[in-house]
PDB file of C-alpha atoms and ligand atoms in Angstrom:
ATOM      1  CA  MET A   1       0.001   0.027   0.006  1.00 88.00           C
ATOM      2  CA  ASN A   2       1.361   3.471  -0.911  1.00 96.00           C
ATOM      3  CA  LEU A   3       1.889   5.793   2.048  1.00 98.00           C
ATOM      4  CA  TYR A   4       2.210   9.516   1.923  1.00 98.00           C
ATOM      5  CA  SER A   5       4.007  11.939   4.219  1.00 98.00           C
ATOM      6  CA  ILE A   6       1.859  15.020   5.031  1.00 98.00           C
ATOM      7  CA  ARG A   7       3.564  18.036   6.574  1.00 97.00           C
ATOM      8  CA  MET A   8       2.057  21.295   7.622  1.00 97.00           C
ATOM      9  CA  ARG A   9       3.581  24.526   8.969  1.00 96.00           C
ATOM     10  CA  ALA A  10       1.858  27.746   9.720  1.00 96.00           C
ATOM     11  CA  ALA A  11       3.120  31.148  10.774  1.00 96.00           C
ATOM     12  CA  LEU A  12       1.922  34.682  11.503  1.00 97.00           C
ATOM     13  CA  GLY A  13       3.568  37.744   9.974  1.00 97.00           C
ATOM     14  CA  GLY A  14       4.701  35.894   6.818  1.00 97.00           C
ATOM     15  CA  PRO A  15       6.558  32.561   6.316  1.00 96.00           C
ATOM     16  CA  HIS A  16       8.890  31.421   9.025  1.00 92.00           C
ATOM     17  CA  GLU A  17      11.947  32.084   6.871  1.00 90.00           C
ATOM     18  CA  GLN A  18      10.869  35.727   6.513  1.00 93.00           C
ATOM     19  CA  GLY A  19      10.567  36.211  10.220  1.00 91.00           C
ATOM     20  CA  GLY A  20       6.959  35.010  10.783  1.00 94.00           C
ATOM     21  CA  LYS A  21       6.049  33.814  14.230  1.00 93.00           C
ATOM     22  CA  HIS A  22       5.629  30.032  14.329  1.00 93.00           C
ATOM     23  CA  ILE A  23       2.008  29.106  15.027  1.00 95.00           C
ATOM     24  CA  SER A  24       1.653  25.387  14.342  1.00 95.00           C
ATOM     25  CA  GLY A  25       3.170  22.446  12.702  1.00 95.00           C
ATOM     26  CA  GLY A  26       2.304  18.814  12.119  1.00 96.00           C
ATOM     27  CA  GLU A  27       3.420  15.621  10.501  1.00 95.00           C
ATOM     28  CA  GLN A  28       1.465  12.555   9.532  1.00 97.00           C
ATOM     29  CA  ILE A  29       1.765   9.398   7.448  1.00 98.00           C
ATOM     30  CA  ALA A  30      -1.376   8.252   5.678  1.00 97.00           C
ATOM     31  CA  ALA A  31      -2.740   6.075   2.918  1.00 97.00           C
ATOM     32  CA  PHE A  32      -4.109   7.813  -0.143  1.00 98.00           C
ATOM     33  CA  HIS A  33      -7.728   7.627   0.943  1.00 97.00           C
ATOM     34  CA  GLU A  34      -6.960   9.106   4.265  1.00 97.00           C
ATOM     35  CA  ILE A  35      -5.256  12.193   3.021  1.00 98.00           C
ATOM     36  CA  GLN A  36      -8.310  14.411   2.941  1.00 98.00           C
ATOM     37  CA  ASP A  37      -9.146  13.773   6.556  1.00 97.00           C
ATOM     38  CA  ARG A  38      -5.591  14.254   7.739  1.00 97.00           C
ATOM     39  CA  VAL A  39      -5.292  17.488   5.822  1.00 98.00           C
ATOM     40  CA  SER A  40      -8.547  18.701   7.367  1.00 98.00           C
ATOM     41  CA  TYR A  41      -7.261  17.869  10.799  1.00 97.00           C
ATOM     42  CA  LEU A  42      -3.980  19.690  10.149  1.00 98.00           C
ATOM     43  CA  LEU A  43      -5.844  22.759   8.846  1.00 98.00           C
ATOM     44  CA  ARG A  44      -8.053  22.866  11.910  1.00 98.00           C
ATOM     45  CA  LYS A  45      -5.010  22.473  14.169  1.00 97.00           C
ATOM     46  CA  ALA A  46      -3.358  25.523  12.529  1.00 98.00           C
ATOM     47  CA  LEU A  47      -6.462  27.709  12.069  1.00 98.00           C
ATOM     48  CA  GLU A  48      -7.737  27.267  15.630  1.00 97.00           C
ATOM     49  CA  HIS A  49      -4.361  27.545  17.381  1.00 96.00           C
ATOM     50  CA  ASP A  50      -4.025  29.443  20.675  1.00 95.00           C
ATOM     51  CA  ARG A  51      -0.798  31.009  19.489  1.00 95.00           C
ATOM     52  CA  GLY A  52      -2.737  33.078  16.978  1.00 97.00           C
ATOM     53  CA  ASN A  53      -4.280  33.054  13.506  1.00 98.00           C
ATOM     54  CA  PRO A  54      -1.697  32.294  10.874  1.00 98.00           C
ATOM     55  CA  ASP A  55      -1.356  34.315   7.642  1.00 98.00           C
ATOM     56  CA  PHE A  56       0.983  31.743   6.068  1.00 98.00           C
ATOM     57  CA  LEU A  57       0.341  28.019   5.837  1.00 98.00           C
ATOM     58  CA  GLN A  58       2.177  25.414   3.845  1.00 98.00           C
ATOM     59  CA  LEU A  59       1.163  21.814   3.190  1.00 98.00           C
ATOM     60  CA  THR A  60       3.475  19.289   1.603  1.00 98.00           C
ATOM     61  CA  ILE A  61       2.273  15.850   0.585  1.00 98.00           C
ATOM     62  CA  ASP A  62       4.663  13.295  -0.865  1.00 96.00           C
ATOM     63  CA  LEU A  63       4.818   9.635  -1.599  1.00 98.00           C
ATOM     64  CA  ILE A  64       7.071   7.660   0.734  1.00 97.00           C
ATOM     65  CA  VAL A  65       9.392   5.436  -1.249  1.00 96.00           C
ATOM     66  CA  GLU A  66      11.724   4.356   1.512  1.00 95.00           C
ATOM     67  CA  PRO A  67      10.827   1.288   3.609  1.00 95.00           C
ATOM     68  CA  VAL A  68       8.857   2.194   6.694  1.00 96.00           C
ATOM     69  CA  GLN A  69      10.401   1.210  10.078  1.00 96.00           C
ATOM     70  CA  MET A  70       7.954  -0.067  12.717  1.00 96.00           C
ATOM     71  CA  LEU A  71       8.741   0.937  16.248  1.00 96.00           C
ATOM     72  CA  SER A  72       7.022   0.380  19.571  1.00 96.00           C
ATOM     73  CA  PRO A  73       6.351   3.486  21.604  1.00 97.00           C
ATOM     74  CA  LEU A  74       8.643   4.401  24.486  1.00 97.00           C
ATOM     75  CA  SER A  75       7.227   3.351  27.865  1.00 96.00           C
ATOM     76  CA  VAL A  76       5.355   6.217  29.490  1.00 96.00           C
ATOM     77  CA  TYR A  77       5.640   7.271  33.131  1.00 97.00           C
ATOM     78  CA  THR A  78       3.624  10.210  34.509  1.00 96.00           C
ATOM     79  CA  HIS A  79       4.854  12.470  37.251  1.00 98.00           C
ATOM     80  CA  THR A  80       2.276  14.692  38.806  1.00 98.00           C
ATOM     81  CA  VAL A  81       3.589  18.038  40.064  1.00 98.00           C
ATOM     82  CA  ASN A  82       1.923  21.238  41.097  1.00 96.00           C
ATOM     83  CA  GLN A  83       4.693  23.778  40.570  1.00 98.00           C
ATOM     84  CA  VAL A  84       6.813  24.570  37.600  1.00 98.00           C
ATOM     85  CA  GLU A  85       9.920  24.511  39.738  1.00 98.00           C
ATOM     86  CA  GLU A  86       9.106  21.010  40.998  1.00 98.00           C
ATOM     87  CA  GLY A  87       8.515  19.848  37.430  1.00 98.00           C
ATOM     88  CA  ARG A  88      11.760  21.282  36.138  1.00 98.00           C
ATOM     89  CA  ASN A  89      13.683  19.886  39.080  1.00 98.00           C
ATOM     90  CA  LEU A  90      12.273  16.511  38.356  1.00 98.00           C
ATOM     91  CA  ALA A  91      13.261  16.767  34.741  1.00 98.00           C
ATOM     92  CA  ARG A  92      16.854  17.789  35.833  1.00 98.00           C
ATOM     93  CA  GLY A  93      16.967  14.664  38.000  1.00 98.00           C
ATOM     94  CA  ILE A  94      16.141  12.406  35.103  1.00 98.00           C
ATOM     95  CA  LEU A  95      18.695  14.160  32.887  1.00 98.00           C
ATOM     96  CA  ARG A  96      21.259  13.650  35.666  1.00 98.00           C
ATOM     97  CA  ASP A  97      20.374   9.985  35.884  1.00 98.00           C
ATOM     98  CA  LEU A  98      21.126   9.778  32.178  1.00 98.00           C
ATOM     99  CA  GLY A  99      24.653  11.002  32.870  1.00 98.00           C
ATOM    100  CA  LEU A 100      24.405  14.645  31.899  1.00 98.00           C
ATOM    101  CA  LYS A 101      26.497  17.096  33.886  1.00 98.00           C
ATOM    102  CA  GLU A 102      24.892  19.947  35.818  1.00 98.00           C
ATOM    103  CA  ILE A 103      26.438  22.524  33.482  1.00 98.00           C
ATOM    104  CA  VAL A 104      25.069  20.701  30.398  1.00 98.00           C
ATOM    105  CA  ILE A 105      21.604  20.601  31.940  1.00 98.00           C
ATOM    106  CA  ASP A 106      21.816  24.279  32.783  1.00 98.00           C
ATOM    107  CA  LYS A 107      22.711  25.067  29.193  1.00 98.00           C
ATOM    108  CA  GLY A 108      19.945  22.770  27.914  1.00 98.00           C
ATOM    109  CA  PHE A 109      17.400  24.806  29.890  1.00 97.00           C
ATOM    110  CA  LYS A 110      18.973  28.008  28.514  1.00 97.00           C
ATOM    111  CA  TRP A 111      18.446  26.703  25.012  1.00 96.00           C
ATOM    112  CA  MET A 112      14.817  26.055  25.915  1.00 94.00           C
ATOM    113  CA  GLU A 113      14.462  29.826  26.508  1.00 88.00           C
ATOM    114  CA  ILE A 114      15.367  30.675  22.948  1.00 85.00           C
ATOM    115  CA  THR A 115      13.572  27.796  21.232  1.00 77.00           C
ATOM    116  CA  ASN A 116      10.352  29.776  20.904  1.00 77.00           C
ATOM    117  CA  GLU A 117      12.077  31.446  17.959  1.00 78.00           C
ATOM    118  CA  VAL A 118      12.909  28.047  16.562  1.00 88.00           C
ATOM    119  CA  ARG A 119      10.447  25.982  14.521  1.00 87.00           C
ATOM    120  CA  GLY A 120      12.183  22.614  15.109  1.00 94.00           C
ATOM    121  CA  ALA A 121      14.433  21.094  17.735  1.00 97.00           C
ATOM    122  CA  ILE A 122      17.896  22.277  18.908  1.00 97.00           C
ATOM    123  CA  LEU A 123      20.640  19.611  18.925  1.00 98.00           C
ATOM    124  CA  VAL A 124      23.086  19.981  21.837  1.00 98.00           C
ATOM    125  CA  ASP A 125      26.383  18.230  22.539  1.00 98.00           C
ATOM    126  CA  ALA A 126      25.819  16.057  25.627  1.00 98.00           C
ATOM    127  CA  ILE A 127      29.332  16.759  26.969  1.00 98.00           C
ATOM    128  CA  THR A 128      29.682  20.515  26.407  1.00 98.00           C
ATOM    129  CA  GLY A 129      26.063  21.668  26.163  1.00 98.00           C
ATOM    130  CA  ASP A 130      26.897  23.623  23.029  1.00 98.00           C
ATOM    131  CA  ARG A 131      24.461  23.760  20.145  1.00 97.00           C
ATOM    132  CA  ILE A 132      25.685  21.505  17.281  1.00 97.00           C
ATOM    133  CA  ASP A 133      23.116  21.851  14.492  1.00 96.00           C
ATOM    134  CA  GLN A 134      23.680  24.690  12.089  1.00 93.00           C
ATOM    135  CA  GLN A 135      20.026  25.157  11.328  1.00 92.00           C
ATOM    136  CA  GLY A 136      19.488  28.585  12.898  1.00 90.00           C
ATOM    137  CA  LEU A 137      15.922  29.549  13.483  1.00 88.00           C
ATOM    138  CA  LYS A 138      14.624  26.600  11.469  1.00 90.00           C
ATOM    139  CA  GLY A 139      16.094  24.068  13.910  1.00 94.00           C
ATOM    140  CA  VAL A 140      15.728  20.377  13.123  1.00 97.00           C
ATOM    141  CA  ARG A 141      12.251  19.265  12.192  1.00 95.00           C
ATOM    142  CA  ALA A 142      11.527  15.541  12.611  1.00 97.00           C
ATOM    143  CA  THR A 143       8.981  14.421  10.044  1.00 97.00           C
ATOM    144  CA  ARG A 144       7.655  11.220   8.497  1.00 98.00           C
ATOM    145  CA  LEU A 145       6.387   9.755  11.678  1.00 98.00           C
ATOM    146  CA  ASP A 146       2.985   8.629  12.955  1.00 98.00           C
ATOM    147  CA  TRP A 147       1.114   5.862  14.598  1.00 97.00           C
ATOM    148  CA  LYS A 148      -0.189   2.989  12.464  1.00 96.00           C
ATOM    149  CA  VAL A 149      -3.957   3.511  12.178  1.00 95.00           C
ATOM    150  CA  GLY A 150      -5.786   2.370  15.318  1.00 95.00           C
ATOM    151  CA  GLU A 151      -2.706   1.563  17.285  1.00 96.00           C
ATOM    152  CA  PHE A 152      -2.673   4.646  19.459  1.00 96.00           C
ATOM    153  CA  GLU A 153      -6.244   4.012  20.665  1.00 95.00           C
ATOM    154  CA  LYS A 154      -5.377   0.365  21.337  1.00 94.00           C
ATOM    155  CA  TRP A 155      -2.249   1.405  23.262  1.00 94.00           C
ATOM    156  CA  CYS A 156      -4.166   3.968  25.321  1.00 94.00           C
ATOM    157  CA  TYR A 157      -6.734   1.354  26.238  1.00 93.00           C
ATOM    158  CA  ALA A 158      -3.979  -1.078  27.338  1.00 91.00           C
ATOM    159  CA  GLN A 159      -2.309   1.745  29.351  1.00 90.00           C
ATOM    160  CA  GLN A 160      -5.565   2.917  30.895  1.00 91.00           C
ATOM    161  CA  LEU A 161      -4.895   6.389  29.491  1.00 91.00           C
ATOM    162  CA  GLN A 162      -7.353   8.820  27.902  1.00 90.00           C
ATOM    163  CA  PRO A 163      -6.572   9.232  24.199  1.00 92.00           C
ATOM    164  CA  ASN A 164      -4.958  12.667  23.952  1.00 93.00           C
ATOM    165  CA  ILE A 165      -3.876  14.006  20.614  1.00 95.00           C
ATOM    166  CA  ARG A 166      -0.849  15.839  22.083  1.00 96.00           C
ATOM    167  CA  LEU A 167       0.410  12.691  23.768  1.00 97.00           C
ATOM    168  CA  LYS A 168      -0.167  10.872  20.467  1.00 97.00           C
ATOM    169  CA  GLU A 169       1.960  13.288  18.501  1.00 97.00           C
ATOM    170  CA  ALA A 170       4.607  13.874  21.185  1.00 98.00           C
ATOM    171  CA  LEU A 171       5.138  10.152  21.873  1.00 98.00           C
ATOM    172  CA  ALA A 172       5.575   9.379  18.205  1.00 98.00           C
ATOM    173  CA  LEU A 173       8.060  12.229  17.900  1.00 98.00           C
ATOM    174  CA  ALA A 174       9.984  11.300  21.090  1.00 98.00           C
ATOM    175  CA  THR A 175      10.135   7.607  20.054  1.00 98.00           C
ATOM    176  CA  LYS A 176      11.656   8.556  16.680  1.00 98.00           C
ATOM    177  CA  ILE A 177      14.059  11.080  18.164  1.00 98.00           C
ATOM    178  CA  SER A 178      15.381   8.563  20.711  1.00 98.00           C
ATOM    179  CA  HIS A 179      15.775   5.757  18.235  1.00 98.00           C
ATOM    180  CA  TYR A 180      19.297   6.563  17.099  1.00 98.00           C
ATOM    181  CA  GLU A 181      22.593   5.463  18.490  1.00 98.00           C
ATOM    182  CA  GLY A 182      24.224   8.158  20.604  1.00 98.00           C
ATOM    183  CA  VAL A 183      21.091  10.139  21.419  1.00 98.00           C
ATOM    184  CA  VAL A 184      21.067  10.641  25.141  1.00 98.00           C
ATOM    185  CA  ALA A 185      17.870  12.473  26.016  1.00 98.00           C
ATOM    186  CA  GLU A 186      15.268  14.951  24.840  1.00 98.00           C
ATOM    187  CA  LEU A 187      13.762  17.762  26.875  1.00 98.00           C
ATOM    188  CA  CYS A 188      10.411  19.243  25.747  1.00 98.00           C
ATOM    189  CA  TRP A 189       7.482  21.314  26.605  1.00 97.00           C
ATOM    190  CA  SER A 190       4.887  22.824  24.348  1.00 96.00           C
ATOM    191  CA  ASP A 191       4.792  26.361  22.904  1.00 94.00           C
ATOM    192  CA  ASP A 192       1.038  26.349  23.288  1.00 95.00           C
ATOM    193  CA  PRO A 193       0.138  28.788  26.009  1.00 95.00           C
ATOM    194  CA  ASN A 194      -2.550  26.474  27.413  1.00 95.00           C
ATOM    195  CA  TYR A 195      -0.590  23.218  27.469  1.00 97.00           C
ATOM    196  CA  VAL A 196       1.793  23.005  30.390  1.00 98.00           C
ATOM    197  CA  ILE A 197       2.692  19.277  30.280  1.00 98.00           C
ATOM    198  CA  GLY A 198       6.199  18.399  29.193  1.00 98.00           C
ATOM    199  CA  TYR A 199       8.565  15.474  29.259  1.00 98.00           C
ATOM    200  CA  VAL A 200      12.096  14.154  29.335  1.00 98.00           C
ATOM    201  CA  SER A 201      12.553  11.083  27.184  1.00 98.00           C
ATOM    202  CA  SER A 202      15.267   8.605  26.340  1.00 98.00           C
ATOM    203  CA  LYS A 203      15.557   5.158  24.828  1.00 97.00           C
ATOM    204  CA  ILE A 204      16.846   3.808  28.105  1.00 96.00           C
ATOM    205  CA  LEU A 205      14.493   5.435  30.595  1.00 97.00           C
ATOM    206  CA  GLY A 206      11.402   5.930  28.420  1.00 98.00           C
ATOM    207  CA  TYR A 207       8.982   8.888  28.217  1.00 98.00           C
ATOM    208  CA  HIS A 208       8.639  10.752  31.488  1.00 98.00           C
ATOM    209  CA  ARG A 209       5.635  12.968  31.344  1.00 98.00           C
ATOM    210  CA  ILE A 210       5.718  15.863  33.822  1.00 98.00           C
ATOM    211  CA  THR A 211       2.436  17.562  34.367  1.00 98.00           C
ATOM    212  CA  LYS A 212       3.724  21.081  34.918  1.00 98.00           C
ATOM    213  CA  MET A 213       6.822  22.365  33.038  1.00 98.00           C
ATOM    214  CA  LYS A 214       5.728  26.016  32.552  1.00 97.00           C
ATOM    215  CA  GLU A 215       3.157  28.522  33.688  1.00 97.00           C
ATOM    216  CA  HIS A 216      -0.286  28.859  31.961  1.00 97.00           C
ATOM    217  CA  GLY A 217      -0.174  31.546  29.385  1.00 96.00           C
ATOM    218  CA  ASP A 218       3.539  31.164  28.631  1.00 95.00           C
ATOM    219  CA  GLU A 219       4.139  30.790  24.874  1.00 93.00           C
ATOM    220  CA  ASN A 220       7.704  29.623  25.228  1.00 94.00           C
ATOM    221  CA  GLY A 221       8.380  26.050  24.443  1.00 94.00           C
ATOM    222  CA  GLY A 222      10.521  23.779  22.385  1.00 95.00           C
ATOM    223  CA  ARG A 223      12.716  20.719  22.137  1.00 97.00           C
ATOM    224  CA  VAL A 224      16.339  20.189  23.016  1.00 98.00           C
ATOM    225  CA  ILE A 225      17.974  16.899  22.007  1.00 98.00           C
ATOM    226  CA  PHE A 226      21.225  15.906  23.786  1.00 98.00           C
ATOM    227  CA  VAL A 227      23.529  13.827  21.610  1.00 98.00           C
ATOM    228  CA  ASN A 228      26.887  12.259  22.163  1.00 98.00           C
ATOM    229  CA  PRO A 229      29.770  14.032  20.358  1.00 98.00           C
ATOM    230  CA  ASP A 230      30.545  10.972  18.217  1.00 97.00           C
ATOM    231  CA  VAL A 231      27.180  11.240  16.418  1.00 98.00           C
ATOM    232  CA  ARG A 232      27.445  12.535  12.939  1.00 98.00           C
ATOM    233  CA  VAL A 233      25.049  15.445  13.065  1.00 98.00           C
ATOM    234  CA  ASN A 234      24.185  15.455   9.414  1.00 97.00           C
ATOM    235  CA  ASP A 235      23.385  11.743   9.385  1.00 98.00           C
ATOM    236  CA  TYR A 236      21.101  12.147  12.410  1.00 98.00           C
ATOM    237  CA  ILE A 237      19.307  15.108  10.824  1.00 98.00           C
ATOM    238  CA  GLN A 238      18.834  13.003   7.684  1.00 98.00           C
ATOM    239  CA  PHE A 239      17.303  10.251   9.838  1.00 98.00           C
ATOM    240  CA  LEU A 240      14.927  12.719  11.631  1.00 98.00           C
ATOM    241  CA  GLU A 241      13.789  14.291   8.380  1.00 96.00           C
ATOM    242  CA  LYS A 242      13.653  11.308   6.025  1.00 96.00           C
ATOM    243  CA  THR A 243      13.373   7.888   7.606  1.00 97.00           C
ATOM    244  CA  PRO A 244       9.670   6.944   7.793  1.00 98.00           C
ATOM    245  CA  ILE A 245       8.621   5.629  11.192  1.00 97.00           C
ATOM    246  CA  LEU A 246       5.283   4.087  12.191  1.00 97.00           C
ATOM    247  CA  LEU A 247       4.456   3.239  15.818  1.00 97.00           C
ATOM    248  CA  LYS A 248       2.768  -0.053  16.615  1.00 95.00           C
ATOM    249  CA  MET A 249       1.984  -1.516  19.953  1.00 90.00           C
ATOM    250  CA  GLY A 250       4.412  -4.260  21.045  1.00 77.00           C
ATOM    251  CA  GLU A 251       6.297  -4.362  17.783  1.00 49.00           C
ATOM    252  CA  TYR A 252      10.058  -4.610  18.287  1.00 44.00           C
ATOM    253  CA  GLU A 253      12.655  -4.080  15.637  1.00 40.00           C
TER     254      GLU A 253
HETATM  255  N1  WAQ B   1      10.469  18.197  15.027  1.00 87.97           N
HETATM  256  C1  WAQ B   1      11.270  18.922  15.825  1.00 87.97           C
HETATM  257  N2  WAQ B   1      10.884  19.855  16.702  1.00 87.97           N
HETATM  258  C2  WAQ B   1       9.548  19.936  16.802  1.00 87.97           C
HETATM  259  C3  WAQ B   1       8.609  19.277  16.053  1.00 87.97           C
HETATM  260  C4  WAQ B   1       9.102  18.318  15.148  1.00 87.97           C
HETATM  261  N3  WAQ B   1       8.314  17.589  14.402  1.00 87.97           N
HETATM  262  N4  WAQ B   1       7.365  19.676  16.396  1.00 87.97           N
HETATM  263  C5  WAQ B   1       7.488  20.623  17.334  1.00 87.97           C
HETATM  264  N5  WAQ B   1       8.830  20.844  17.608  1.00 87.97           N
HETATM  265  C6  WAQ B   1       9.398  21.828  18.506  1.00 87.97           C
HETATM  266  C7  WAQ B   1       9.146  23.257  18.036  1.00 87.97           C
HETATM  267  O1  WAQ B   1      10.176  24.040  18.451  1.00 87.97           O
HETATM  268  C8  WAQ B   1       7.871  23.625  18.803  1.00 87.97           C
HETATM  269  O2  WAQ B   1       7.871  25.014  18.992  1.00 87.97           O
HETATM  270  C9  WAQ B   1       8.079  22.854  20.165  1.00 87.97           C
HETATM  271  O3  WAQ B   1       8.758  21.654  19.739  1.00 87.97           O
HETATM  272  C10 WAQ B   1       6.802  22.488  20.823  1.00 87.97           C
HETATM  273  O4  WAQ B   1       5.926  21.841  19.962  1.00 87.97           O
HETATM  274  O5  WAQ B   1       0.782  15.139  27.069  1.00 87.97           O
HETATM  275  O6  WAQ B   1       2.751  19.855  22.161  1.00 87.97           O
HETATM  276  O7  WAQ B   1       3.911  20.639  19.215  1.00 87.97           O
HETATM  277  O8  WAQ B   1       2.569  13.913  27.103  1.00 87.97           O
HETATM  278  O9  WAQ B   1       3.744  22.608  20.944  1.00 87.97           O
HETATM  279  C11 WAQ B   1       4.453  17.382  25.303  1.00 87.97           C
HETATM  280  C12 WAQ B   1       3.567  16.688  26.267  1.00 87.97           C
HETATM  281  C13 WAQ B   1       3.701  18.313  24.348  1.00 87.97           C
HETATM  282  C14 WAQ B   1       2.594  15.784  25.632  1.00 87.97           C
HETATM  283  C15 WAQ B   1       4.609  18.900  23.405  1.00 87.97           C
HETATM  284  O10 WAQ B   1       4.853  20.418  21.597  1.00 87.97           O
HETATM  285  C16 WAQ B   1       1.925  14.860  26.654  1.00 87.97           C
HETATM  286  C17 WAQ B   1       3.955  19.753  22.336  1.00 87.97           C
HETATM  287  P1  WAQ B   1       4.513  21.417  20.365  1.00 87.97           P
HETATM  288 MG1   MG B   2       3.300  19.763  17.347  1.00 87.97          MG
HETATM  289 MG1   MG B   3       9.708  26.164  19.059  1.00 87.97          MG
HETATM  290 MG1   MG B   4       2.833  23.845  19.524  1.00 87.97          MG
END
């Protein structure tokens, strides 16, 4: 069956590359007959976004010719916290458990402060904390990832979790991002002012959902990916942008 990659990005004040503010993005994989519905979903996502009404929107649809890799989602653990500080300290503890030094973690949080300007993720050296992608305000956008049809709902049922579209998208993203040799951890929270849940994820420790990573109303959010210095950055970016990934419950490589 032919599969298509569907990508959407929307901005306000012109296209991103001309300084527009990022409003919304999305990436899906669908069969031909599903394209219309998926595009409708992505349009609604962009046109009803709490960050504002976009005046630029781009949709890209292309046939996937590379073989699709099936992955099982990372294991999910939820930590309930009431204060941002508590949430961020918890995130720091997990990053420490993964072997990152305090200074690198500090720098990672500093990068999170500027990621609102960045439409993708920021890649950071896990030893120095320095930024290592050369993608500027574009950052690194992971695309060509999704759940196989019906699998997310099945997975939620098994996990006794309420299906939540943000979890669906973020878990697919985090699973792909972590699935590369030398990637140590990802730190994320949303840029949507009304969504304060974030996470730290890694292949080893799984997806640690933290219920409060920022204050309500805060539009600053992003993704920082810590990678070992021996990773070839361009190969990893190529993987994030090009290798098609579908999530399926209980499917191991
Ligand atoms: N590739 C790389 N970076 C991305 C991508 C992508 N495909 N999509 C978003 N980002 C970056 C970008 O800088 C955004 O500004 C930032 O992440 C936040 O994106 O309940 O909703 O889509 O467990 O707003 C996490 C918790 C929610 C979900 C994260 O992020 C849960 C979220 P958003
Ligand atoms: Mg998103
Ligand atoms: Mg951002
Ligand atoms: Mg967002």
